[in-house]
């Protein structure tokens, strides 16, 4: 038998040469130094020290010019009630959001005093760790009952309410349609949520529908992703920046047509709109369960501190573990919660104050028409109006200075007003400079007329 | 006393386990390092930066014993399996589903919550939910009254029996100096201001909400801290989340400690700056990040960073550790960065006169660029403050989100802070403030020493009034909390996700209002509660 197969031939020459080259290459690689994959220019220690020596950071904060309008605060001596002492001068208050006049109410104060005697001032802990008091539970129950929802949750800071509520539900990858004129707290909540934000023109339902339709066509391209992307619309009941209301019935129609949830921010409309002060849902006669979440702060009509969210338990209960401002912050001081409960009692006992407030708003809205140089921005029944310049002088800085002169004229004659303050670089859609006019139930008709005529005078003397 | 083995720790672990003793002389300090249990040996070696400390810095974080770690994972595994089983039974309607559900009209909307997100909530948290959100109905002082609540459906709903459990020793509230009182000078002053000013303010600081009370408070706080100027805000959480974005922005770098509070993390995220995390209280890690940042600049473009801000806390409330402030300040000066110190838990609680961690280490308050703190813990009120140079505070008055958009602080709360700060400083003519600060320090040392002698694993610094007692196993979280409540002591128990998954703990918060008898009672009952569920005492 043949041991060796004679059919085996020697491999062709090129094959041997190739293999030889490969072996030589492997030997070379084995003995060469390893190199790092990332191209880190190896600086010597001396070079690093020089770089550290040379680097100069910017100053922690840039200097602020002494005459910056937001730097010099008005100093209010004493309580900021109907008659207010600003910078030493006694004036009638047209600048504090004390719509129902409850800041100075004796019943509210005595309820807060009783709570102070029982609990002291602070709660010394967040809600999860011995910071839940019976007053908090009572306030949540009362608010839920008043708004006719299943559950309510309270926060210790008005700004933090909507800013914590939005990121609890809307996460990265979700879509939020928000009105351009949304307030800063909503903008911060949206920023914290890392969702896709789509702005629609203020109160423009056609623009919103266009955006929703665009999203629908996007969804059809990728149905699997669309099935897990949550969508929300965030609107305010009564807009802080423009003084008008959102068209809620149309929004509800769009909600069911395009399957988006609605979050409603009612800080200005709670305790103002509606027959019993329940807000814009009562104003339009809409079933409250159609709104997924209502958020409001207690710092306007209720004249306390803090905020609340109300809605169905399915939605609200989630915030007890996911609302950052709820879980990681101390709870509301009991005296402020007791003040809010008493204010709520007063709101329930005397529902005619809402009609009175609206009548006063209508009166001054009419009286302020026709001022040369200033235009009134806001609904006739809105208690927080803006007065903007009819024609801008060219730059925002000059507009602000001009409006300041109008405000100073009024302050010197006994009407306390303020300009609406914004952080100019941080706002997404900066509103034009304006004077804020706030109407409360405590203002008499003479005072309203006086304010209107004084503003006319001021506009005449400053703007012409 | 637990047997501890000492060996030469590798350099990377030194700052986690070292005790620089007697560092006044400078270089060579005796460093004793705890690693695991058996025999005792002491080793001399040089401690890096030991010379910066004017007092002993004793911190311990004993490593989890191997058996305990394994058993804890097994425990979580069992719970997870049961969780899947229960979800399966609920889905197939074998078990009643107690969750609130979506409206019928909205059933075809995209689901609001992902099922898996809530797995932990439904199956683990719900079992021991009664350990949290316990409602109280008296002042949160050294002893507190709690409303009794029972659940007939395994914690899905609670009903209040109407009975009040009286005089529970309160070791859960942050009442370090005992200012949570319903009688006394603070309460009377607050009552007077309440009747004069009312409860609310209804306007922002920049508009019509700046009261004379606020100005008074800010001047007082600046004097208390030893800084040029200060500004106060209505919420401690919001102080961080609304002011960090005003200080730094895109193109800046934030170096944040691993275990920073949620408010610092949120503030850093909202600012838009680049965030890099360094290991907890680890100065080598921080120095490496600083060096790399300055040498290499911004990622990709290599432009130099505009500024670097280091975020640290005075006392970390979950660990009980104190920041290594002398070393942080030395690093900050060397690398020209800025320091933001959050003294939420340490103001009032540390330092011979209660002025916080800066005084505790004997340092100059001007070295800290931004001194932030809260009024909730040691002052018995609510709110936060930022102190620093006048340019900084003027800038914040103009550009802080809180000054422009958020309602200012309530006047009675402001008065409570003013009175309590004056008391701590001794300006009210009494010695109460000083006595309380000393009492807290004594209580802290006594309590920690006794618990360690009993053999419990206690984390954190010897001087921190926050005392975490390690439980590890998930079942013990609920059991320990309930046993302590049965014995009339209220403690806080924390598990995942506030702590790493195997390091669940119970936390005791000491107060100057606790007497020695209360602490002894607490020790005894802690021992009994622990023994109820342990196979052998540690």
CSV table of N, CA, C and O in Angstrom, one decimal, chain A residues 36 72 91 99 118 125 132 134 139 146 184 243 269 275 344 352-353 357 362 370 376-377 426 433 442 450 454:
chain,number,residue,atom,x,y,z
A,36,UNK,N,-2.7,52.6,21.6
A,36,UNK,CA,-4.1,52.8,22.1
A,36,UNK,C,-5.0,53.2,20.9
A,36,UNK,O,-4.6,53.8,20.0
A,72,UNK,N,-33.5,96.5,41.5
A,72,UNK,CA,-34.0,97.3,42.6
A,72,UNK,C,-35.4,96.9,42.9
A,72,UNK,O,-36.3,97.3,42.1
A,91,UNK,N,-50.4,103.1,49.0
A,91,UNK,CA,-51.1,103.1,47.7
A,91,UNK,C,-52.2,102.1,47.7
A,91,UNK,O,-52.3,101.3,48.7
A,99,UNK,N,-56.9,87.9,44.4
A,99,UNK,CA,-58.1,88.1,43.7
A,99,UNK,C,-59.3,88.1,44.6
A,99,UNK,O,-60.2,89.0,44.5
A,118,UNK,N,-50.9,74.5,67.3
A,118,UNK,CA,-50.9,73.0,67.5
A,118,UNK,C,-49.7,72.4,66.9
A,118,UNK,O,-49.1,71.4,67.4
A,125,UNK,N,-39.7,67.5,57.5
A,125,UNK,CA,-39.4,66.3,56.7
A,125,UNK,C,-40.3,66.2,55.5
A,125,UNK,O,-41.3,67.0,55.4
A,132,UNK,N,-46.2,63.9,56.8
A,132,UNK,CA,-47.6,64.0,56.4
A,132,UNK,C,-48.4,64.3,57.6
A,132,UNK,O,-48.4,63.5,58.6
A,134,UNK,N,-52.2,65.5,59.4
A,134,UNK,CA,-53.6,65.4,59.1
A,134,UNK,C,-54.2,66.6,58.3
A,134,UNK,O,-55.1,66.4,57.6
A,139,UNK,N,-56.7,68.8,53.5
A,139,UNK,CA,-56.7,69.7,52.4
A,139,UNK,C,-56.8,69.0,51.1
A,139,UNK,O,-57.6,69.4,50.2
A,146,UNK,N,-64.0,69.7,46.2
A,146,UNK,CA,-64.4,71.0,45.6
A,146,UNK,C,-64.3,70.9,44.1
A,146,UNK,O,-65.2,71.4,43.4
A,184,UNK,N,-43.5,80.2,32.5
A,184,UNK,CA,-42.2,79.7,32.7
A,184,UNK,C,-42.1,78.3,33.4
A,184,UNK,O,-41.3,77.5,33.1
A,243,UNK,N,-53.5,87.0,29.4
A,243,UNK,CA,-54.8,87.3,30.0
A,243,UNK,C,-56.0,86.7,29.2
A,243,UNK,O,-57.1,87.1,29.5
A,269,UNK,N,-57.1,80.7,36.8
A,269,UNK,CA,-58.5,80.5,36.6
A,269,UNK,C,-59.2,79.8,37.8
A,269,UNK,O,-60.4,79.9,38.0
A,275,UNK,N,-69.1,79.3,37.8
A,275,UNK,CA,-70.1,79.8,38.7
A,275,UNK,C,-69.7,79.7,40.2
A,275,UNK,O,-70.0,80.6,41.0
A,344,UNK,N,-60.8,77.9,51.3
A,344,UNK,CA,-61.7,77.1,50.5
A,344,UNK,C,-63.1,77.1,51.1
A,344,UNK,O,-64.1,77.2,50.4
A,352,UNK,N,-71.0,84.1,45.6
A,352,UNK,CA,-71.3,85.3,44.8
A,352,UNK,C,-70.1,86.2,44.6
A,352,UNK,O,-70.1,87.2,43.8
A,353,UNK,N,-69.0,85.9,45.3
A,353,UNK,CA,-67.8,86.8,45.1
A,353,UNK,C,-67.2,86.6,43.7
A,353,UNK,O,-66.6,87.6,43.2
A,357,UNK,N,-66.4,89.7,41.4
A,357,UNK,CA,-65.0,89.9,40.8
A,357,UNK,C,-65.1,90.1,39.3
A,357,UNK,O,-64.5,91.1,38.7
A,362,UNK,N,-64.9,93.6,34.3
A,362,UNK,CA,-65.6,94.1,33.1
A,362,UNK,C,-65.5,95.7,33.2
A,362,UNK,O,-65.2,96.3,32.2
A,370,UNK,N,-59.2,102.8,25.1
A,370,UNK,CA,-59.1,104.2,24.5
A,370,UNK,C,-58.0,105.0,25.1
A,370,UNK,O,-57.9,106.2,24.9
A,376,UNK,N,-55.0,97.4,25.9
A,376,UNK,CA,-55.3,96.5,27.0
A,376,UNK,C,-55.3,95.1,26.4
A,376,UNK,O,-55.8,94.8,25.3
A,377,UNK,N,-54.5,94.2,27.0
A,377,UNK,CA,-54.4,92.8,26.5
A,377,UNK,C,-55.0,91.9,27.5
A,377,UNK,O,-54.6,91.8,28.7
A,426,UNK,N,-34.2,83.5,29.0
A,426,UNK,CA,-34.6,82.1,29.2
A,426,UNK,C,-35.9,81.8,28.6
A,426,UNK,O,-36.3,80.6,28.4
A,433,UNK,N,-43.0,93.9,26.6
A,433,UNK,CA,-43.0,94.5,28.0
A,433,UNK,C,-44.4,95.0,28.2
A,433,UNK,O,-45.1,95.5,27.3
A,442,UNK,N,-61.7,93.4,46.7
A,442,UNK,CA,-61.7,94.4,47.7
A,442,UNK,C,-61.7,95.8,47.1
A,442,UNK,O,-61.9,96.8,47.8
A,450,UNK,N,-60.6,105.5,39.7
A,450,UNK,CA,-59.4,106.3,39.9
A,450,UNK,C,-58.2,105.8,39.2
A,450,UNK,O,-57.5,106.5,38.5
A,454,UNK,N,-56.1,107.6,36.3
A,454,UNK,CA,-54.7,107.9,36.5
A,454,UNK,C,-53.9,107.4,35.4
A,454,UNK,O,-52.9,108.0,35.0
